PDB file of C-alpha atoms and ligand atoms in Angstrom:
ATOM      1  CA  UNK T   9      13.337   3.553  -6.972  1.00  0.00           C
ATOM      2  CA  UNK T  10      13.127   7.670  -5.701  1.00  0.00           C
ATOM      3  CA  UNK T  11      10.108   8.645  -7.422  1.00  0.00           C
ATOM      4  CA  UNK T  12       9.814  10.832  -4.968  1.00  0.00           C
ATOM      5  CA  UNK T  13      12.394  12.878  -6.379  1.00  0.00           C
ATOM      6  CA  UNK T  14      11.837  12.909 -10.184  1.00  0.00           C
ATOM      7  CA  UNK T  15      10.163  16.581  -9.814  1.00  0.00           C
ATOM      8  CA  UNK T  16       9.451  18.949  -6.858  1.00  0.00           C
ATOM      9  CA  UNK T  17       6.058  19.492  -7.282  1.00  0.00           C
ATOM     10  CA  UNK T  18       4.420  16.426  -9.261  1.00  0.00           C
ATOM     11  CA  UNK T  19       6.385  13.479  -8.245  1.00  0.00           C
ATOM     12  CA  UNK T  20       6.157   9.904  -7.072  1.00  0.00           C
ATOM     13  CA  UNK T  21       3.705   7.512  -9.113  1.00  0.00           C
ATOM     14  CA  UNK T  22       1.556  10.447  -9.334  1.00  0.00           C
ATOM     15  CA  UNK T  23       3.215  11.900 -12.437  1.00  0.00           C
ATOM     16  CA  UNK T  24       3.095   8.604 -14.434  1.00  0.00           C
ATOM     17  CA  UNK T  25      -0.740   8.041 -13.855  1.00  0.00           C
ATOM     18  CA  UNK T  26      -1.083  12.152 -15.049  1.00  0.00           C
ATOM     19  CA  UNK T  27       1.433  11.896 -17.994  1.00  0.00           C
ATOM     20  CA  UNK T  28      -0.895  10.620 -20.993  1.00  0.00           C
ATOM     21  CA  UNK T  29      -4.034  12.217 -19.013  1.00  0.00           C
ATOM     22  CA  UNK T  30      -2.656  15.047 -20.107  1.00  0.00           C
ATOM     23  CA  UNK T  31      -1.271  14.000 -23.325  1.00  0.00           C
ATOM     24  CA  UNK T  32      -5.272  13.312 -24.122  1.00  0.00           C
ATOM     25  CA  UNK T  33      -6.629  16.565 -22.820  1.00  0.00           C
ATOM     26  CA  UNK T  34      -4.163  18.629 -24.628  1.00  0.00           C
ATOM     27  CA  UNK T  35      -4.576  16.606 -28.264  1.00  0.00           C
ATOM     28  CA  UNK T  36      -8.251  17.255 -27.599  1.00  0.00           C
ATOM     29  CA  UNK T  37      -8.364  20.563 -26.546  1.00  0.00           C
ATOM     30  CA  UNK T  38      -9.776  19.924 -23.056  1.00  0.00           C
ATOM     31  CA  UNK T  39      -8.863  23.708 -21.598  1.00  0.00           C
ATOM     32  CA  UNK T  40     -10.030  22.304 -17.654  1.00  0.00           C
ATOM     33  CA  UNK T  41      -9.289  19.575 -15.799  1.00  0.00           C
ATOM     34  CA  UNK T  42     -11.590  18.064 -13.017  1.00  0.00           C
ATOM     35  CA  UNK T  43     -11.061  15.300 -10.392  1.00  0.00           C
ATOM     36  CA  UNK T  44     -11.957  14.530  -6.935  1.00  0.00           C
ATOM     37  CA  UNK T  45     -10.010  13.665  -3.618  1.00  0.00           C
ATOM     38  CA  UNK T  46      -9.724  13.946   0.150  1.00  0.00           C
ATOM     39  CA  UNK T  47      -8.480  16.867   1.692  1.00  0.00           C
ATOM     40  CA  UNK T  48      -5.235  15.439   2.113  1.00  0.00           C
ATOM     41  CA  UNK T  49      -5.194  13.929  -1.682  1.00  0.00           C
ATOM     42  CA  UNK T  50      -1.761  13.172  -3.110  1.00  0.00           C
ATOM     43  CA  UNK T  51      -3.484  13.288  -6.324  1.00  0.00           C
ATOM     44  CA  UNK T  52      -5.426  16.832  -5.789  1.00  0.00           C
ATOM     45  CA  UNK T  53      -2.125  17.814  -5.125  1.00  0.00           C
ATOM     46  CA  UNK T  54       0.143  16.580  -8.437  1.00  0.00           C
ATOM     47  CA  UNK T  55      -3.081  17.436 -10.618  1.00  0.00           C
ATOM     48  CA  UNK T  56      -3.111  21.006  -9.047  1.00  0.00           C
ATOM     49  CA  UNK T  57       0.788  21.405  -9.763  1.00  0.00           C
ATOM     50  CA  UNK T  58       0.570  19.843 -13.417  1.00  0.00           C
ATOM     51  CA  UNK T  59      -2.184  22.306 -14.052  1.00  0.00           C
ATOM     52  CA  UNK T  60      -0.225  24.918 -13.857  1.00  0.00           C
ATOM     53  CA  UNK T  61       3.160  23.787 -15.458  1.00  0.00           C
ATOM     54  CA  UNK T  62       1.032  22.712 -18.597  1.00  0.00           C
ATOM     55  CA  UNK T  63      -1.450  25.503 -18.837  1.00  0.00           C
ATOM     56  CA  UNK T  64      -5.091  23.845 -17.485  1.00  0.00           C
ATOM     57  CA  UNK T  65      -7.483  25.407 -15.274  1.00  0.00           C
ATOM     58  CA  UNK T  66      -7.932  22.520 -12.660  1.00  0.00           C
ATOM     59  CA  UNK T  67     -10.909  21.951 -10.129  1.00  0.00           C
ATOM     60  CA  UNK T  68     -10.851  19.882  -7.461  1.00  0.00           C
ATOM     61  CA  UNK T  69     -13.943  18.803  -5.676  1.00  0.00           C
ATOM     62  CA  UNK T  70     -13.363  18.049  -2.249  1.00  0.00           C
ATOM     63  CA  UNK T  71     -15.061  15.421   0.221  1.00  0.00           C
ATOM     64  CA  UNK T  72     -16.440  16.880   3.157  1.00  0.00           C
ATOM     65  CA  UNK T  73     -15.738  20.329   4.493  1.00  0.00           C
ATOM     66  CA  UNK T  74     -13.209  22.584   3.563  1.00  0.00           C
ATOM     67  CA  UNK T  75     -11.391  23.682   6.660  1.00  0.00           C
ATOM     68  CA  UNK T  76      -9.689  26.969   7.222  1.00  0.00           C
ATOM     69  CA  UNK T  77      -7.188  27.742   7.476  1.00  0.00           C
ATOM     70  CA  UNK T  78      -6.318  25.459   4.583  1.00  0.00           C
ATOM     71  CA  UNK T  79      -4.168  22.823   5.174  1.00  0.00           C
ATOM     72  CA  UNK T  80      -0.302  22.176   3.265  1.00  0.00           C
ATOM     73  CA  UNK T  81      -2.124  20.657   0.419  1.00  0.00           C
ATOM     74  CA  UNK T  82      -5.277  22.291  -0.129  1.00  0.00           C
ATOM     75  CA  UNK T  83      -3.299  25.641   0.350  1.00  0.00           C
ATOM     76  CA  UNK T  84      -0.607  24.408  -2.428  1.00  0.00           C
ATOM     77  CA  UNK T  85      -3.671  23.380  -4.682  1.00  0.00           C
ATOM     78  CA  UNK T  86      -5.378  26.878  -4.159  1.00  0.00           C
ATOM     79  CA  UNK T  87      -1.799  28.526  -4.683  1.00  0.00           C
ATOM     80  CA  UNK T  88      -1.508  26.909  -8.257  1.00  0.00           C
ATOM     81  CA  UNK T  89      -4.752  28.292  -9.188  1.00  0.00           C
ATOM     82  CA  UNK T  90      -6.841  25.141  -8.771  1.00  0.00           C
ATOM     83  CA  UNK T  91     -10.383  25.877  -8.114  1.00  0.00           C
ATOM     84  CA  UNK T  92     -11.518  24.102  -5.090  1.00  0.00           C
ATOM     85  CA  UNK T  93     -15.180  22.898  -4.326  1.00  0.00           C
ATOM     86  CA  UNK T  94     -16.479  21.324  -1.339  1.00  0.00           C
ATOM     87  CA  UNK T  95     -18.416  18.123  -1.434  1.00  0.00           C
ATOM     88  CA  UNK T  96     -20.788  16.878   1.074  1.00  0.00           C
ATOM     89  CA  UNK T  97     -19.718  13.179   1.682  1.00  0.00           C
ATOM     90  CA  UNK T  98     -23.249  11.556   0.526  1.00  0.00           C
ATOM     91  CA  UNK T  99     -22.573  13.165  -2.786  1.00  0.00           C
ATOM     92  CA  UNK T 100     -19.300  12.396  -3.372  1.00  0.00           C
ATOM     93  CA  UNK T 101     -20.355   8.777  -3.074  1.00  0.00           C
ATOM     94  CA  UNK T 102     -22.109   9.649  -6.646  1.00  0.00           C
ATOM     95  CA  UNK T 103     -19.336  11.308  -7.807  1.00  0.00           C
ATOM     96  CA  UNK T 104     -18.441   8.961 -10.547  1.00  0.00           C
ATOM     97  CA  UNK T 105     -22.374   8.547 -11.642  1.00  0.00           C
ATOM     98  CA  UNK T 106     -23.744   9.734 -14.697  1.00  0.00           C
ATOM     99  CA  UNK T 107     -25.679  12.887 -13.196  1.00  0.00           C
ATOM    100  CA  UNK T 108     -22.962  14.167 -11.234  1.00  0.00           C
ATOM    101  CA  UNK T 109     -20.387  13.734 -14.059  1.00  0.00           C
ATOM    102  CA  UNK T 110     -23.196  15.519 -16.334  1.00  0.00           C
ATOM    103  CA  UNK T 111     -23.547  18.428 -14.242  1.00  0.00           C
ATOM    104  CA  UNK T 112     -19.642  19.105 -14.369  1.00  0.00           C
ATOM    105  CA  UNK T 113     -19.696  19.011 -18.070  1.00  0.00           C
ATOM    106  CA  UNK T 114     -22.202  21.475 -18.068  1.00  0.00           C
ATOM    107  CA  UNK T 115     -20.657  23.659 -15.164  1.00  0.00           C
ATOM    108  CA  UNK T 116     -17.174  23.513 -17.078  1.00  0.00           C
ATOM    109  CA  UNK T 117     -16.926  24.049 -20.142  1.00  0.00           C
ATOM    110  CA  UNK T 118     -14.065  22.065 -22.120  1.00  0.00           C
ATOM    111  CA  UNK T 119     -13.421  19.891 -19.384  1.00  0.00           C
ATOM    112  CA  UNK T 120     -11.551  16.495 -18.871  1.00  0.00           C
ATOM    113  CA  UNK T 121     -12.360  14.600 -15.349  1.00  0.00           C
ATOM    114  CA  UNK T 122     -10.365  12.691 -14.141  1.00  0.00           C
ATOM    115  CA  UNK T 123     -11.427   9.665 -11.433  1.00  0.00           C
ATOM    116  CA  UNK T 124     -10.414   9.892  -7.592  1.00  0.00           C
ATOM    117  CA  UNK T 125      -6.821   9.079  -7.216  1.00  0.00           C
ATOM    118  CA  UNK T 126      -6.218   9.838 -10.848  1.00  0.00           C
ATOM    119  CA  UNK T 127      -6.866   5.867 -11.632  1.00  0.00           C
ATOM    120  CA  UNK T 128      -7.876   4.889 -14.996  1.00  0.00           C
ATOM    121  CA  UNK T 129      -6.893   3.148 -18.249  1.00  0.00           C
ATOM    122  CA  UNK T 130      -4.399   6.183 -19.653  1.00  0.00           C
ATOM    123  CA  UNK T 131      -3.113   6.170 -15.725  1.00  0.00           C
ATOM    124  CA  UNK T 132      -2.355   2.357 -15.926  1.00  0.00           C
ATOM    125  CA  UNK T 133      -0.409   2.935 -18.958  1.00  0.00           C
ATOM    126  CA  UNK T 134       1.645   5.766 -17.760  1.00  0.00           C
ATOM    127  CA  UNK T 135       2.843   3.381 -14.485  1.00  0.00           C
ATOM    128  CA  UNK T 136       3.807   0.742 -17.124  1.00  0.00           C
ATOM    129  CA  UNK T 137       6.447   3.445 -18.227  1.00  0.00           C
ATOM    130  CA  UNK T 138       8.185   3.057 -14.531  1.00  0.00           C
ATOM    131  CA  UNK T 139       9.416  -0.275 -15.297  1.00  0.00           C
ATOM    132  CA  UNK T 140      11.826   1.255 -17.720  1.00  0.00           C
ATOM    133  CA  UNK T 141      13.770   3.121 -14.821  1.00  0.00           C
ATOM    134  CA  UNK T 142      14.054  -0.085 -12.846  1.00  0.00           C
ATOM    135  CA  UNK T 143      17.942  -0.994 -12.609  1.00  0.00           C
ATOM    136  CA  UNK T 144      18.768  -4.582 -11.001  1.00  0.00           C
ATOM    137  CA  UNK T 145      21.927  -4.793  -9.523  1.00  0.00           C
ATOM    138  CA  UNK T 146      22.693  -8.634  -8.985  1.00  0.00           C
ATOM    139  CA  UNK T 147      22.163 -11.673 -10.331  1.00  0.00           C
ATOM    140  CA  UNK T 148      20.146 -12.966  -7.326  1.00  0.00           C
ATOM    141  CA  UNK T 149      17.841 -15.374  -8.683  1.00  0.00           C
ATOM    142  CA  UNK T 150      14.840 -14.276  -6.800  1.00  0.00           C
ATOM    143  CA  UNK T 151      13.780 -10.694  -7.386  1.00  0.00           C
ATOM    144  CA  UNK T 152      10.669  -8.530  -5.483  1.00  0.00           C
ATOM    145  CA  UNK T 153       9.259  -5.187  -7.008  1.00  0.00           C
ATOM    146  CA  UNK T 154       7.242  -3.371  -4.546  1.00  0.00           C
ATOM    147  CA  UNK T 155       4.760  -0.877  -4.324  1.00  0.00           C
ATOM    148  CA  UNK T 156       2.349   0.708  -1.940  1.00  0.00           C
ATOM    149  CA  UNK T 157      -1.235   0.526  -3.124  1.00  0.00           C
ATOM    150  CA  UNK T 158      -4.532   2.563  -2.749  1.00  0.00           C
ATOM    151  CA  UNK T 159      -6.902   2.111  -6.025  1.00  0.00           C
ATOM    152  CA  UNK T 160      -3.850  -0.874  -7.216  1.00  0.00           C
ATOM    153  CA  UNK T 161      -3.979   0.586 -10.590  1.00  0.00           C
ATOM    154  CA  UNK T 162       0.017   1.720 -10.259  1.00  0.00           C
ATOM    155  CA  UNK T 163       0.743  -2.195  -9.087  1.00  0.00           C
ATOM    156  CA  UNK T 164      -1.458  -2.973 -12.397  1.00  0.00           C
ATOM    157  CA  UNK T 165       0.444  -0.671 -14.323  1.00  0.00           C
ATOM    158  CA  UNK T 166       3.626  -2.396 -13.324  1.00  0.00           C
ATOM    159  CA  UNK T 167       2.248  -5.774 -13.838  1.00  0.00           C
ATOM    160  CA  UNK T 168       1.740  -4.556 -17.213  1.00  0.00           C
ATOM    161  CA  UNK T 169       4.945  -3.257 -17.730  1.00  0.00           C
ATOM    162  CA  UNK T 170       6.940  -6.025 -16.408  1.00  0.00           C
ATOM    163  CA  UNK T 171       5.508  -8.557 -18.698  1.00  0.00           C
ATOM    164  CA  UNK T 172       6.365  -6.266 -21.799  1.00  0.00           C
ATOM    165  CA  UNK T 173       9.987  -5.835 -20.814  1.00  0.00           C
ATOM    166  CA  UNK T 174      12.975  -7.949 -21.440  1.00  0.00           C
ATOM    167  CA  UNK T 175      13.861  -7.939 -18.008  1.00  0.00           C
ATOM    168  CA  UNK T 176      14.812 -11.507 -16.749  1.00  0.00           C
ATOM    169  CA  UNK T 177      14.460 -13.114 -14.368  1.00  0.00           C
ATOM    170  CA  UNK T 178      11.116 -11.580 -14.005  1.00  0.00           C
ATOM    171  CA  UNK T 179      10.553  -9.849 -10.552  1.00  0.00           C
ATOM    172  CA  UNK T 180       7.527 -11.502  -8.153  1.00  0.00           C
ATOM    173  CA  UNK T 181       5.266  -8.023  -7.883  1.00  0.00           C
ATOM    174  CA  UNK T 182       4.705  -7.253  -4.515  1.00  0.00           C
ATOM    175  CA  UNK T 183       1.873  -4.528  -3.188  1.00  0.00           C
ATOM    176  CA  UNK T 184       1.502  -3.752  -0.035  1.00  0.00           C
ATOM    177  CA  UNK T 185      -2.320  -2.977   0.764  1.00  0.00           C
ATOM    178  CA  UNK T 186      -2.635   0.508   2.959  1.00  0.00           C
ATOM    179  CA  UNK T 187      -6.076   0.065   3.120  1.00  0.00           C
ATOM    180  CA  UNK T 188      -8.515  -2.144   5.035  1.00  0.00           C
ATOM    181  CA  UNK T 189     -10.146  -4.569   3.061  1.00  0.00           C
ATOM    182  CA  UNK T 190     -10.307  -8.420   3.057  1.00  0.00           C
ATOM    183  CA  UNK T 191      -9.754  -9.296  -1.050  1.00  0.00           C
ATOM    184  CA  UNK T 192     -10.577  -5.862  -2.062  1.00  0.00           C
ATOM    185  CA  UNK T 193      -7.508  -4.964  -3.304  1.00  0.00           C
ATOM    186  CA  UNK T 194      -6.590  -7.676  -5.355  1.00  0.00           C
ATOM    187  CA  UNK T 195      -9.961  -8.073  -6.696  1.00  0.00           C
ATOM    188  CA  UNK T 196      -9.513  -4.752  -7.847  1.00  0.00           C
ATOM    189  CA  UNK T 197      -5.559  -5.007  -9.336  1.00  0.00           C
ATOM    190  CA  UNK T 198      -7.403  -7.932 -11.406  1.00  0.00           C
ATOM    191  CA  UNK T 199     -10.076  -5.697 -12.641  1.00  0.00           C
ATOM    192  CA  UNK T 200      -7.694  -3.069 -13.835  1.00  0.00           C
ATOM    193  CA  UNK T 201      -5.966  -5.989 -15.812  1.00  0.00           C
ATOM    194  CA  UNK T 202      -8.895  -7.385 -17.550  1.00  0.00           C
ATOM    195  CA  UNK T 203      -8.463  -6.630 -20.920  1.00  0.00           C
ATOM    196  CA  UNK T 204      -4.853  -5.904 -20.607  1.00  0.00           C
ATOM    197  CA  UNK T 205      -2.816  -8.449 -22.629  1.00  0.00           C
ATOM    198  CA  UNK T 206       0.168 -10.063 -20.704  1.00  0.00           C
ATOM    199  CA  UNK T 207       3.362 -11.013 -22.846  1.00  0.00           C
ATOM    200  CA  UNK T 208       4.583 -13.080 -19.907  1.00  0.00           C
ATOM    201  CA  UNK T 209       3.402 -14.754 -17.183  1.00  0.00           C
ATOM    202  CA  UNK T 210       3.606 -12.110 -13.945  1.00  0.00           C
ATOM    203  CA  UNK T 211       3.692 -13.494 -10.186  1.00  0.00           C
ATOM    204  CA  UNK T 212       2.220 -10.769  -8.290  1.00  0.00           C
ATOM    205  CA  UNK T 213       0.591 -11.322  -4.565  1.00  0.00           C
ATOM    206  CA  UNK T 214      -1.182  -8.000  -2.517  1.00  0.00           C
ATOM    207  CA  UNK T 215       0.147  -8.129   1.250  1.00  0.00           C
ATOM    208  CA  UNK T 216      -3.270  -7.101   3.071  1.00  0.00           C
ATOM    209  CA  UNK T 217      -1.899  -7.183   6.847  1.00  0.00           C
ATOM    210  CA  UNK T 218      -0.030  -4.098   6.756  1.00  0.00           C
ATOM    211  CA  UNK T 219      -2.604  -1.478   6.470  1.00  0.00           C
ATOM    212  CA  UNK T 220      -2.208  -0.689  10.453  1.00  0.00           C
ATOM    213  CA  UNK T 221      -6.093  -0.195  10.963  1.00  0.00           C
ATOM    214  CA  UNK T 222      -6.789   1.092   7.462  1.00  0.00           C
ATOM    215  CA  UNK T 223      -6.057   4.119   5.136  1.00  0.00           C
ATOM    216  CA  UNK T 224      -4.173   6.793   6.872  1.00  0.00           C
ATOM    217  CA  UNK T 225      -4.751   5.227  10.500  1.00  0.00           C
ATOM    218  CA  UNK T 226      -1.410   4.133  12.061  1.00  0.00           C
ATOM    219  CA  UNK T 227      -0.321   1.619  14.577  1.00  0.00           C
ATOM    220  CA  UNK T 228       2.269   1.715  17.879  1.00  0.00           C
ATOM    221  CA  UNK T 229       4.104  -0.936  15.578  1.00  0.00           C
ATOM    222  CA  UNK T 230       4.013   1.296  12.748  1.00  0.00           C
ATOM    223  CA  UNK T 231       5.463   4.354  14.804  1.00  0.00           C
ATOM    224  CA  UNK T 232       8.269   2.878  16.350  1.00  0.00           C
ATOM    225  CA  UNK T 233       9.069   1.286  13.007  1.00  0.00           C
ATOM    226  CA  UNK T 234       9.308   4.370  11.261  1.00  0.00           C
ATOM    227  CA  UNK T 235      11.602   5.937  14.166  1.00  0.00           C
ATOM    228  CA  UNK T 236      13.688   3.064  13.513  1.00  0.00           C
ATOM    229  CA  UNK T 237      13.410   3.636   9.905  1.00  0.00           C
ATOM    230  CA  UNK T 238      14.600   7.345   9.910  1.00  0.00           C
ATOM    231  CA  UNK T 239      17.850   6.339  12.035  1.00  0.00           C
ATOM    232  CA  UNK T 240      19.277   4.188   9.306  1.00  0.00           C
ATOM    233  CA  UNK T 241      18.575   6.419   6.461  1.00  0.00           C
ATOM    234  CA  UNK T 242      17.449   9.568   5.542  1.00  0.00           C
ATOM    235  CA  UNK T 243      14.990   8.315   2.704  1.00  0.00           C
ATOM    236  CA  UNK T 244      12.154  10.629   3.532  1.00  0.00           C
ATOM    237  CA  UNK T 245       8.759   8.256   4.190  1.00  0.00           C
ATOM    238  CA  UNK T 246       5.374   9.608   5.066  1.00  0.00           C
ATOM    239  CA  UNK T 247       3.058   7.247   7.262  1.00  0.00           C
ATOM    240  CA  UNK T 248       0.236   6.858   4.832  1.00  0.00           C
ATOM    241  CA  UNK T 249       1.754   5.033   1.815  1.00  0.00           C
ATOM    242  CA  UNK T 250       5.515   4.578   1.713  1.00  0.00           C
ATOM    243  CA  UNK T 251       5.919   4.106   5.240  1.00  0.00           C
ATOM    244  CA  UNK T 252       3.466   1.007   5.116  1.00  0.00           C
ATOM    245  CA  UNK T 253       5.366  -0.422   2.470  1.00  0.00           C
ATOM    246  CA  UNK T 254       8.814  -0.196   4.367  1.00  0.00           C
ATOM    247  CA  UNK T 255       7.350  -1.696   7.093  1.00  0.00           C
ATOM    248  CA  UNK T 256       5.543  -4.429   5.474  1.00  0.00           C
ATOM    249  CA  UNK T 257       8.572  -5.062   3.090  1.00  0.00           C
ATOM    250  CA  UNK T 258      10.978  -5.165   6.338  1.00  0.00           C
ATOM    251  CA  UNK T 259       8.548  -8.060   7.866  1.00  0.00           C
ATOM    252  CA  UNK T 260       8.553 -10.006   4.917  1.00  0.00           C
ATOM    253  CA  UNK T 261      11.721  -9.914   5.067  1.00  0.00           C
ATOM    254  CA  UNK T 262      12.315 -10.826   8.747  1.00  0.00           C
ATOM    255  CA  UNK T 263       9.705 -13.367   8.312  1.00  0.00           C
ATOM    256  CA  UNK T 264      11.682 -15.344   5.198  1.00  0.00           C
ATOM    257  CA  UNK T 265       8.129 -14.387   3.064  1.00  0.00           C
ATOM    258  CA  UNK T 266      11.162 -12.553   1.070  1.00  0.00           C
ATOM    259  CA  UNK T 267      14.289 -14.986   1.370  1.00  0.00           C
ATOM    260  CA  UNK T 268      17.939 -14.064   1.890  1.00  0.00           C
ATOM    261  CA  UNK T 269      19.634 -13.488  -1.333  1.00  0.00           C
ATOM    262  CA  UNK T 270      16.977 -11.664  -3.002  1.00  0.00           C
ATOM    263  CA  UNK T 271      17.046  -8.681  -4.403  1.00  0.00           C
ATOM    264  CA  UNK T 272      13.820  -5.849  -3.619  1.00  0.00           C
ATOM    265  CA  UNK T 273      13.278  -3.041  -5.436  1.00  0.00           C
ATOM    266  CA  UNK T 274      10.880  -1.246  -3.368  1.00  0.00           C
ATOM    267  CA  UNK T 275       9.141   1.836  -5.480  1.00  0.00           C
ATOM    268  CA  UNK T 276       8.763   4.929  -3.475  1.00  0.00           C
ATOM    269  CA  UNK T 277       5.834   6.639  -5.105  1.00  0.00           C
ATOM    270  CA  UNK T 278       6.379  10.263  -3.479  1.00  0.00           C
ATOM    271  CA  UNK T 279       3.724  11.745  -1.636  1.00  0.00           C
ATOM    272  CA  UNK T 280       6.184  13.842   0.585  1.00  0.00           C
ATOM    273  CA  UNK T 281       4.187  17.143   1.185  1.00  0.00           C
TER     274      UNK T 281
HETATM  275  C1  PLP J  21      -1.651   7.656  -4.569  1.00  0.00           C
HETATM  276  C2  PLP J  21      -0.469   7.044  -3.948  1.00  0.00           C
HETATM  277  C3  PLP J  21      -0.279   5.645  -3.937  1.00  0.00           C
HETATM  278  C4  PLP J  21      -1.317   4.671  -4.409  1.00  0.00           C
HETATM  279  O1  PLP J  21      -1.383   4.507  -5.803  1.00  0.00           O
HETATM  280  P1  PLP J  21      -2.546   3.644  -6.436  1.00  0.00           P
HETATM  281  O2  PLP J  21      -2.287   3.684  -7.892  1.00  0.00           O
HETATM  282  O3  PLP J  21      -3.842   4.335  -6.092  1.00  0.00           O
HETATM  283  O4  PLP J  21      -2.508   2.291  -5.872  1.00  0.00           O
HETATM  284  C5  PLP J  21       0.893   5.154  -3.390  1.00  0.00           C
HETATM  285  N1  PLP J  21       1.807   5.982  -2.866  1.00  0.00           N
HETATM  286  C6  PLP J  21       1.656   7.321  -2.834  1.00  0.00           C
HETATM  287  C7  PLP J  21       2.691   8.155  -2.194  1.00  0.00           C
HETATM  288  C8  PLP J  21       0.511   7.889  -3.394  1.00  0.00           C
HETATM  289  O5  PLP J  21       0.346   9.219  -3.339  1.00  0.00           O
END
């Protein structure tokens, strides 16, 4: 499912966590929007870019030093007018405590801030909305839906949405973990649920061996699988995210965790800079 091509600027998965972010800052009359991300942030990015197609002032706080010359996405962020603000890495380990979040308020005025990665409840929501584009193609009794996860609220989100829909037979949720992290991830996919009422009964598993050393490290096996990748098609993948998921979808497969005759919808959430 090409997510990464539903817009140039704010695509992939990024759009549906944004979508009713910004539905809530506009109804309320939030003029700025605020978040936080590496300097390589998908999310800085999309946020930067949906700033300026929907009329926000946007600041993004940084971690760590701001290099110049700026790389491709900090320079994109700066070119859409976002305001960008270095944070030392000790404080952006508070970033989501009360003090820091109170300081922001009172630096910017009218403000909405949004969490690291873009994940919360309104974000969740927005993924559930991805389900609707899903299009099955056979009748193959067993069915995978796949995504590459960082916070897991986007594989929560589709949890969510697949138990709502009438689609049947329901797809086993697969996310592949691109992070380091014994248990982290699905500890955290199950957080984002609580609360969250399911219609039907979801299978969902998190793959944790694919994350090639952890989050954006890579691997000799995840090089030369991504050669091999880009001579069979010309699907763009970047090494971080959708890369991981290819290659932990194409091992699953090889190893018979995903059997023949299924069918695997793997969702490419964008993040092609
Ligand atoms: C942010 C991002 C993800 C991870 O989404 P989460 O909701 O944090 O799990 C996956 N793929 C791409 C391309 C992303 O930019």
């Amino acid at each position: 499912l090409r997510l990464d091509k539903i817009h140039p600027l704010i695509n992939g998965n990024k759009w549906f966590k944004l979508k009713h972010n910004i539905e809530f800052a506009r109804r309320n009359n939030l003029k700025q929007l605020v978040s936080f991300g590496g300097a390589y942030s998908n999310h800085i990015y999309a946020l930067a870019a949906a700033g300026k197609v929907f009329g926000f002032d946007t600041v993004g706080f940084i971690r760590g030093e701001i290099v110049l010359p700026l790389n491709p996405v900090l320079a994109f962020a700066r070119s859409q007018g976002m305001k960008l603000v270095a944070v030392s890495r000790s404080e952006y380990r508070n970033k989501h405590q009360q003090d820091f979040i109170k300081a922001i308020h009172e630096q910017y005025s009218n403000c909405y801030i949004l969490p690291e990665g873009g994940a919360n409840d309104l974000a969740l929501q927005g993924c559930a909305k991805i389900v609707q584009w899903l299009k099955w193609h056979s009748t193959a009794k067993n069915r995978y839906l796949a995504v590459a996860c960082g916070t897991g609220s986007t594989l929560a989100g589709l949890i969510k949405g697949i138990s709502s829909s009438a689609i049947a037979p329901i797809p086993e949720l697969i996310g592949i973990a691109v992070l380091k992290g014994q248990g982290y991830l699905p500890g955290e996919v199950s957080r984002w649920l609580q609360g969250v009422t399911l219609e039907n009964p979801v299978d969902w598993t998190v793959m944790e061996q694919y994350h090639c050393g952890g989050y954006a490290k890579s691997s000799s096996e995840l090089h030369a699988f991504l050669t091999q990748f880009a001579g069979f098609t010309p699907i763009p993948v970047e090494p971080v995210y959708t890369g991981k998921l290819f290659y932990g979808l194409f091992d699953m497969i090889k190893t018979g965790r995903i059997p023949p005759d299924s069918e695997v919808i793997a969702v490419h959430s964008g993040g092609i800079v």
